[in-house]
Tab-separated table of C-alpha atoms in Angstrom:
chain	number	residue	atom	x	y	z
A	22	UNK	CA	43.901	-16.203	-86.899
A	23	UNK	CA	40.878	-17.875	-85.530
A	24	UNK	CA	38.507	-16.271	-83.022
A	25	UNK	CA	39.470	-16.399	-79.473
A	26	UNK	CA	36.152	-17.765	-78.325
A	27	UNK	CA	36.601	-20.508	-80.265
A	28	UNK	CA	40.275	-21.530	-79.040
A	29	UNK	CA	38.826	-21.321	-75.968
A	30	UNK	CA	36.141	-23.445	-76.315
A	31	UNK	CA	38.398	-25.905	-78.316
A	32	UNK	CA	41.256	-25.851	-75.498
A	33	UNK	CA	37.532	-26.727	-73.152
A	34	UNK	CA	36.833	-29.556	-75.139
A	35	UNK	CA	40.337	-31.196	-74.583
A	36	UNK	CA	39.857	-31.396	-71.032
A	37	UNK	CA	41.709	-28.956	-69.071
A	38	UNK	CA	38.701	-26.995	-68.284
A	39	UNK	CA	40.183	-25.353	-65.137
A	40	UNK	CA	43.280	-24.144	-66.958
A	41	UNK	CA	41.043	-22.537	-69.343
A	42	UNK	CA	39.001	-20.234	-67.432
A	43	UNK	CA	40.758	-18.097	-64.974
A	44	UNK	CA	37.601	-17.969	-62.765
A	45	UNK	CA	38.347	-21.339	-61.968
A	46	UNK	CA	41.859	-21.287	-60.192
A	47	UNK	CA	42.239	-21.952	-56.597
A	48	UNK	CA	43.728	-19.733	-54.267
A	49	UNK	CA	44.658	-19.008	-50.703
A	50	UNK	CA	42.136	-16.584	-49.260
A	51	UNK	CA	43.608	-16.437	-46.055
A	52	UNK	CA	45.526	-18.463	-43.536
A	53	UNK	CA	44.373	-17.629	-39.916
A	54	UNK	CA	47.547	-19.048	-37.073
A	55	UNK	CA	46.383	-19.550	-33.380
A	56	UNK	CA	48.515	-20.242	-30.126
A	57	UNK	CA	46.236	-21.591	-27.084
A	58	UNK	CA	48.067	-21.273	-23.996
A	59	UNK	CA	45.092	-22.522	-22.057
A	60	UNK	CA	45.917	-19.710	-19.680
A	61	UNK	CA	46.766	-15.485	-19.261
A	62	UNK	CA	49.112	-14.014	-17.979
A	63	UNK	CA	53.115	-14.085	-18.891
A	64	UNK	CA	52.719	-16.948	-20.999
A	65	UNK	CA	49.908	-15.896	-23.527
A	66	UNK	CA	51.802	-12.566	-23.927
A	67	UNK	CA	55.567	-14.145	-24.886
A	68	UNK	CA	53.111	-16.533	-27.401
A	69	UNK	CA	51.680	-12.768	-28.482
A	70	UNK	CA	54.823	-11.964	-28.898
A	71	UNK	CA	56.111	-14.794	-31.330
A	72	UNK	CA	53.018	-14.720	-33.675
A	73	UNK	CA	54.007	-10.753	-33.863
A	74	UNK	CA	57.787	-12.071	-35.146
A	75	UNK	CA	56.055	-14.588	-37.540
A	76	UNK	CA	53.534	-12.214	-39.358
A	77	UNK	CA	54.683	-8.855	-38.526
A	78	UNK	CA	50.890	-8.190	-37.322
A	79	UNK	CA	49.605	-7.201	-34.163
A	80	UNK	CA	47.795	-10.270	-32.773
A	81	UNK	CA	44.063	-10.592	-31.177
A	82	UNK	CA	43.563	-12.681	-27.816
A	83	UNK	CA	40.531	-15.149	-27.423
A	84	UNK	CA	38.754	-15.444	-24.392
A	85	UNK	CA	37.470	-18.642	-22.903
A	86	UNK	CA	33.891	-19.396	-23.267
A	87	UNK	CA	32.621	-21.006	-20.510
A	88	UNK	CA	34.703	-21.840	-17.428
A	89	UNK	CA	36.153	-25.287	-17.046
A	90	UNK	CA	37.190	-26.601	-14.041
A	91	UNK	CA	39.605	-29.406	-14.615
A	92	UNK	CA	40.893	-26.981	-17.174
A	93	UNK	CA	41.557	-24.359	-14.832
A	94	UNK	CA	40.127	-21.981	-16.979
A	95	UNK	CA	37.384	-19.029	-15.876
A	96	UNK	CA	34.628	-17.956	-18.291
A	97	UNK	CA	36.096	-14.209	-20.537
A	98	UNK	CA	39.324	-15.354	-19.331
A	99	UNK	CA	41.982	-14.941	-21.911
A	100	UNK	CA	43.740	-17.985	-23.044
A	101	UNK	CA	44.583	-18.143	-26.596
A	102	UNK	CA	46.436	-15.732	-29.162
A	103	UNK	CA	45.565	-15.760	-33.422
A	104	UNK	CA	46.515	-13.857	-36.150
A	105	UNK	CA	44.790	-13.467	-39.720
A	106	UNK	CA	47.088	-13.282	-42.695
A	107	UNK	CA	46.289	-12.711	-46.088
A	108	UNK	CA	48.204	-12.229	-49.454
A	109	UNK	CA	51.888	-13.320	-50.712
A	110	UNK	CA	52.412	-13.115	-46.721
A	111	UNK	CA	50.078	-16.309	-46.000
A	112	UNK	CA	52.021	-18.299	-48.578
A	113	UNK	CA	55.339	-17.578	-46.989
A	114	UNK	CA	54.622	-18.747	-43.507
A	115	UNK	CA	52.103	-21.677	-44.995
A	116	UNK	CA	54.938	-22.589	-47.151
A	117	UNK	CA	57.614	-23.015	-43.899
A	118	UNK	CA	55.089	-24.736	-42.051
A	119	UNK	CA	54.579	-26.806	-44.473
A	120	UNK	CA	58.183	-26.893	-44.695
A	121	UNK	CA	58.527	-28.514	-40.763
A	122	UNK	CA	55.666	-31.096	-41.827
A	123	UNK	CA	57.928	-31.995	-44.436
A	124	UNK	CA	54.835	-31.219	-47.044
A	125	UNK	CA	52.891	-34.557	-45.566
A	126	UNK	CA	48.854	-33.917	-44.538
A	127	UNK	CA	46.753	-36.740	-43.567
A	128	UNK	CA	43.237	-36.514	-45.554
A	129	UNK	CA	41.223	-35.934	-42.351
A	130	UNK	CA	43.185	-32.459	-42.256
A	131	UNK	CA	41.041	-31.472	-45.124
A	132	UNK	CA	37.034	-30.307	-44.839
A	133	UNK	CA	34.401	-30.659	-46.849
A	134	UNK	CA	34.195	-26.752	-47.535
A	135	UNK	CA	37.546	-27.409	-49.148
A	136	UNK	CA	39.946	-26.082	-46.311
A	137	UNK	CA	43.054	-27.117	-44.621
A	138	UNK	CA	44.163	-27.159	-41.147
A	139	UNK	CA	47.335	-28.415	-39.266
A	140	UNK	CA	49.524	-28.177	-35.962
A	141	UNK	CA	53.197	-28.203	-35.224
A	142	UNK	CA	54.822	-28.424	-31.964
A	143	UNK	CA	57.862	-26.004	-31.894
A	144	UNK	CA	57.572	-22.501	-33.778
A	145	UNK	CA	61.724	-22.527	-33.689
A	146	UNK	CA	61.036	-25.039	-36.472
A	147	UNK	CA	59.680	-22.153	-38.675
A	148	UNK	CA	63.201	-20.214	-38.260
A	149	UNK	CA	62.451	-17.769	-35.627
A	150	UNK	CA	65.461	-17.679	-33.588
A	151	UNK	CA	65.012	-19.245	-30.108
A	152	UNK	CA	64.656	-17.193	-27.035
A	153	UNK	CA	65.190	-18.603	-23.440
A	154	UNK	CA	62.669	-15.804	-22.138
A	155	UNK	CA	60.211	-16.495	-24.166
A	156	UNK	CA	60.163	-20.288	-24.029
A	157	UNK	CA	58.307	-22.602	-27.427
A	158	UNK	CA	54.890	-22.716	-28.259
A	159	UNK	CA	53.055	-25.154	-30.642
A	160	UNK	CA	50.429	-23.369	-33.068
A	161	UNK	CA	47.451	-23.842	-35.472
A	162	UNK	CA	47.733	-23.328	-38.985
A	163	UNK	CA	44.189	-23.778	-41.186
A	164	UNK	CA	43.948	-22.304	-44.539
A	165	UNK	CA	40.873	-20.779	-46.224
A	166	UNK	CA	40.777	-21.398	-50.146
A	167	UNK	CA	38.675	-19.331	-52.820
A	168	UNK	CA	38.275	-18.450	-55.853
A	169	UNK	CA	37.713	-15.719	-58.041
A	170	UNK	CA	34.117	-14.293	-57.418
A	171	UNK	CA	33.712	-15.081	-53.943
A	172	UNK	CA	33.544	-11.379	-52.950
A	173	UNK	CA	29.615	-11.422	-53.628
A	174	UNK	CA	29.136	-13.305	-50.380
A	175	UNK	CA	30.818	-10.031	-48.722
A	176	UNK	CA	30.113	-7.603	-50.504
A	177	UNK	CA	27.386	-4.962	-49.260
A	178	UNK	CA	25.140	-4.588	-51.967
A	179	UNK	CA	23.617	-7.827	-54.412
A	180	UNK	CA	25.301	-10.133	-51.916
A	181	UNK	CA	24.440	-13.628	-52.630
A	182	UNK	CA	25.600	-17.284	-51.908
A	183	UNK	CA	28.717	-18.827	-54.477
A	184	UNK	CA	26.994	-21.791	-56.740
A	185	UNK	CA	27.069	-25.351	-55.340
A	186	UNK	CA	29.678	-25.710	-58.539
A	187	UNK	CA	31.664	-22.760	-57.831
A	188	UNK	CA	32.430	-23.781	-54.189
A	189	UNK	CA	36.033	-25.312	-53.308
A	190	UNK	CA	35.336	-28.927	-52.725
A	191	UNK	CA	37.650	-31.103	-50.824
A	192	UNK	CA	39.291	-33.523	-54.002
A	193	UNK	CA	40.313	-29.695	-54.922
A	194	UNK	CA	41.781	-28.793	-52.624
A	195	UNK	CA	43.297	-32.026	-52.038
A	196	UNK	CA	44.360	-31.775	-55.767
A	197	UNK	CA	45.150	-27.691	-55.713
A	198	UNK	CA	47.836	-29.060	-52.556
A	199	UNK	CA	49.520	-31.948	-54.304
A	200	UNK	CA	50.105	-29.321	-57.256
A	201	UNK	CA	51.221	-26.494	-55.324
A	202	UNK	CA	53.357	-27.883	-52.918
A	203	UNK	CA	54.265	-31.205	-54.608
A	204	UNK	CA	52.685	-32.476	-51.041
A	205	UNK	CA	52.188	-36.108	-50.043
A	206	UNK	CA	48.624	-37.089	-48.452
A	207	UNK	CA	49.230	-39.988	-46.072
A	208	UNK	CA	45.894	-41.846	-45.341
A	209	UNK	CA	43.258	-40.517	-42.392
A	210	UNK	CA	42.997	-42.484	-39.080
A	211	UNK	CA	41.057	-45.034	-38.561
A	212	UNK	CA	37.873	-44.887	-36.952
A	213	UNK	CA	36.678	-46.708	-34.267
């Protein structure tokens, strides 16, 4: 049997570089899911509520930053809801929203840092049963991506910055989404 080393570096030369090292697969790092109510009170807690159903987490409040007027919003005032969701969890609610966007992004959803964000404008959509009380909310969804390795920007001792080439860039992402998900990328707005 020949040496694995060189299989390796044979399987390299054929192209599929990425399949061959495992340091170089994709992954969801976390997928972070906000509701701005753009006010507090009754409201922002029934949203509360429904990202509680959705990811079985208790969720964290944001407070306004400065107070605008036309808004109706005062500065500390809280007005918006998220949630942080990591593991096999993140893929199940990114897959049923990607589900209700029928698995079509527009390339200006994705960054350069090689992340992924989009909205939809009924949670019902994602199979939460609807409630008259608590009314329908719209919500963020943006996805972080990684790789293996990225834990030495976090970690507490040696921590250093990931390599320009080790960094998710956004054709990979675009790529790592069209693999996943089978998904469709429809073409950005215009500019004017």
């Amino acid at each position: 049997a020949e040496p694995l080393f060189r299989s390796l570096s044979a399987r390299m030369a054929e192209g599929d570089k990425d399949r061959a090292n495992p340091m170089r697969e994709v992954r969801i790092e976390k997928l972070c899911l906000n509701v701005c109510v753009g006010e507090s009170g009754d409201r922002l807690t029934r949203a509360a509520k429904v990202l509680q159903a959705l990811t079985g987490q208790e969720p964290v409040f944001s407070k306004a930053r400065f107070t605008v007027r036309s808004f109706g919003i005062r500065r500390n005032e809280k007005i918006a809801v998220h949630c942080t969701v990591r593991g096999p969890k993140a893929e199940e609610i990114l897959e049923k929203g990607l589900k209700v966007k029928e698995y079509e992004l527009r390339k200006d959803c994705f960054s350069d840092t090689g992340n992924f964000g989009f909205g939809i404008q009924e949670h019902i959509d994602l199979g939460i049963k609807y409630d008259p009380s608590i009314g329908i909310y719209g919500m963020d969804f943006y996805v972080v991506l990684k790789r293996p390795g990225y834990n030495v920007k976090y970690r507490r001792r040696k921590r250093s910055r990931i390599g320009s080439s080790h960094r998710v860039t956004k054709e990979e992402s675009v790529k790592w989404f069209q693999q996943k998900f089978d998904g469709v990328i429809l073409p950005g707005k215009k500019k004017k």
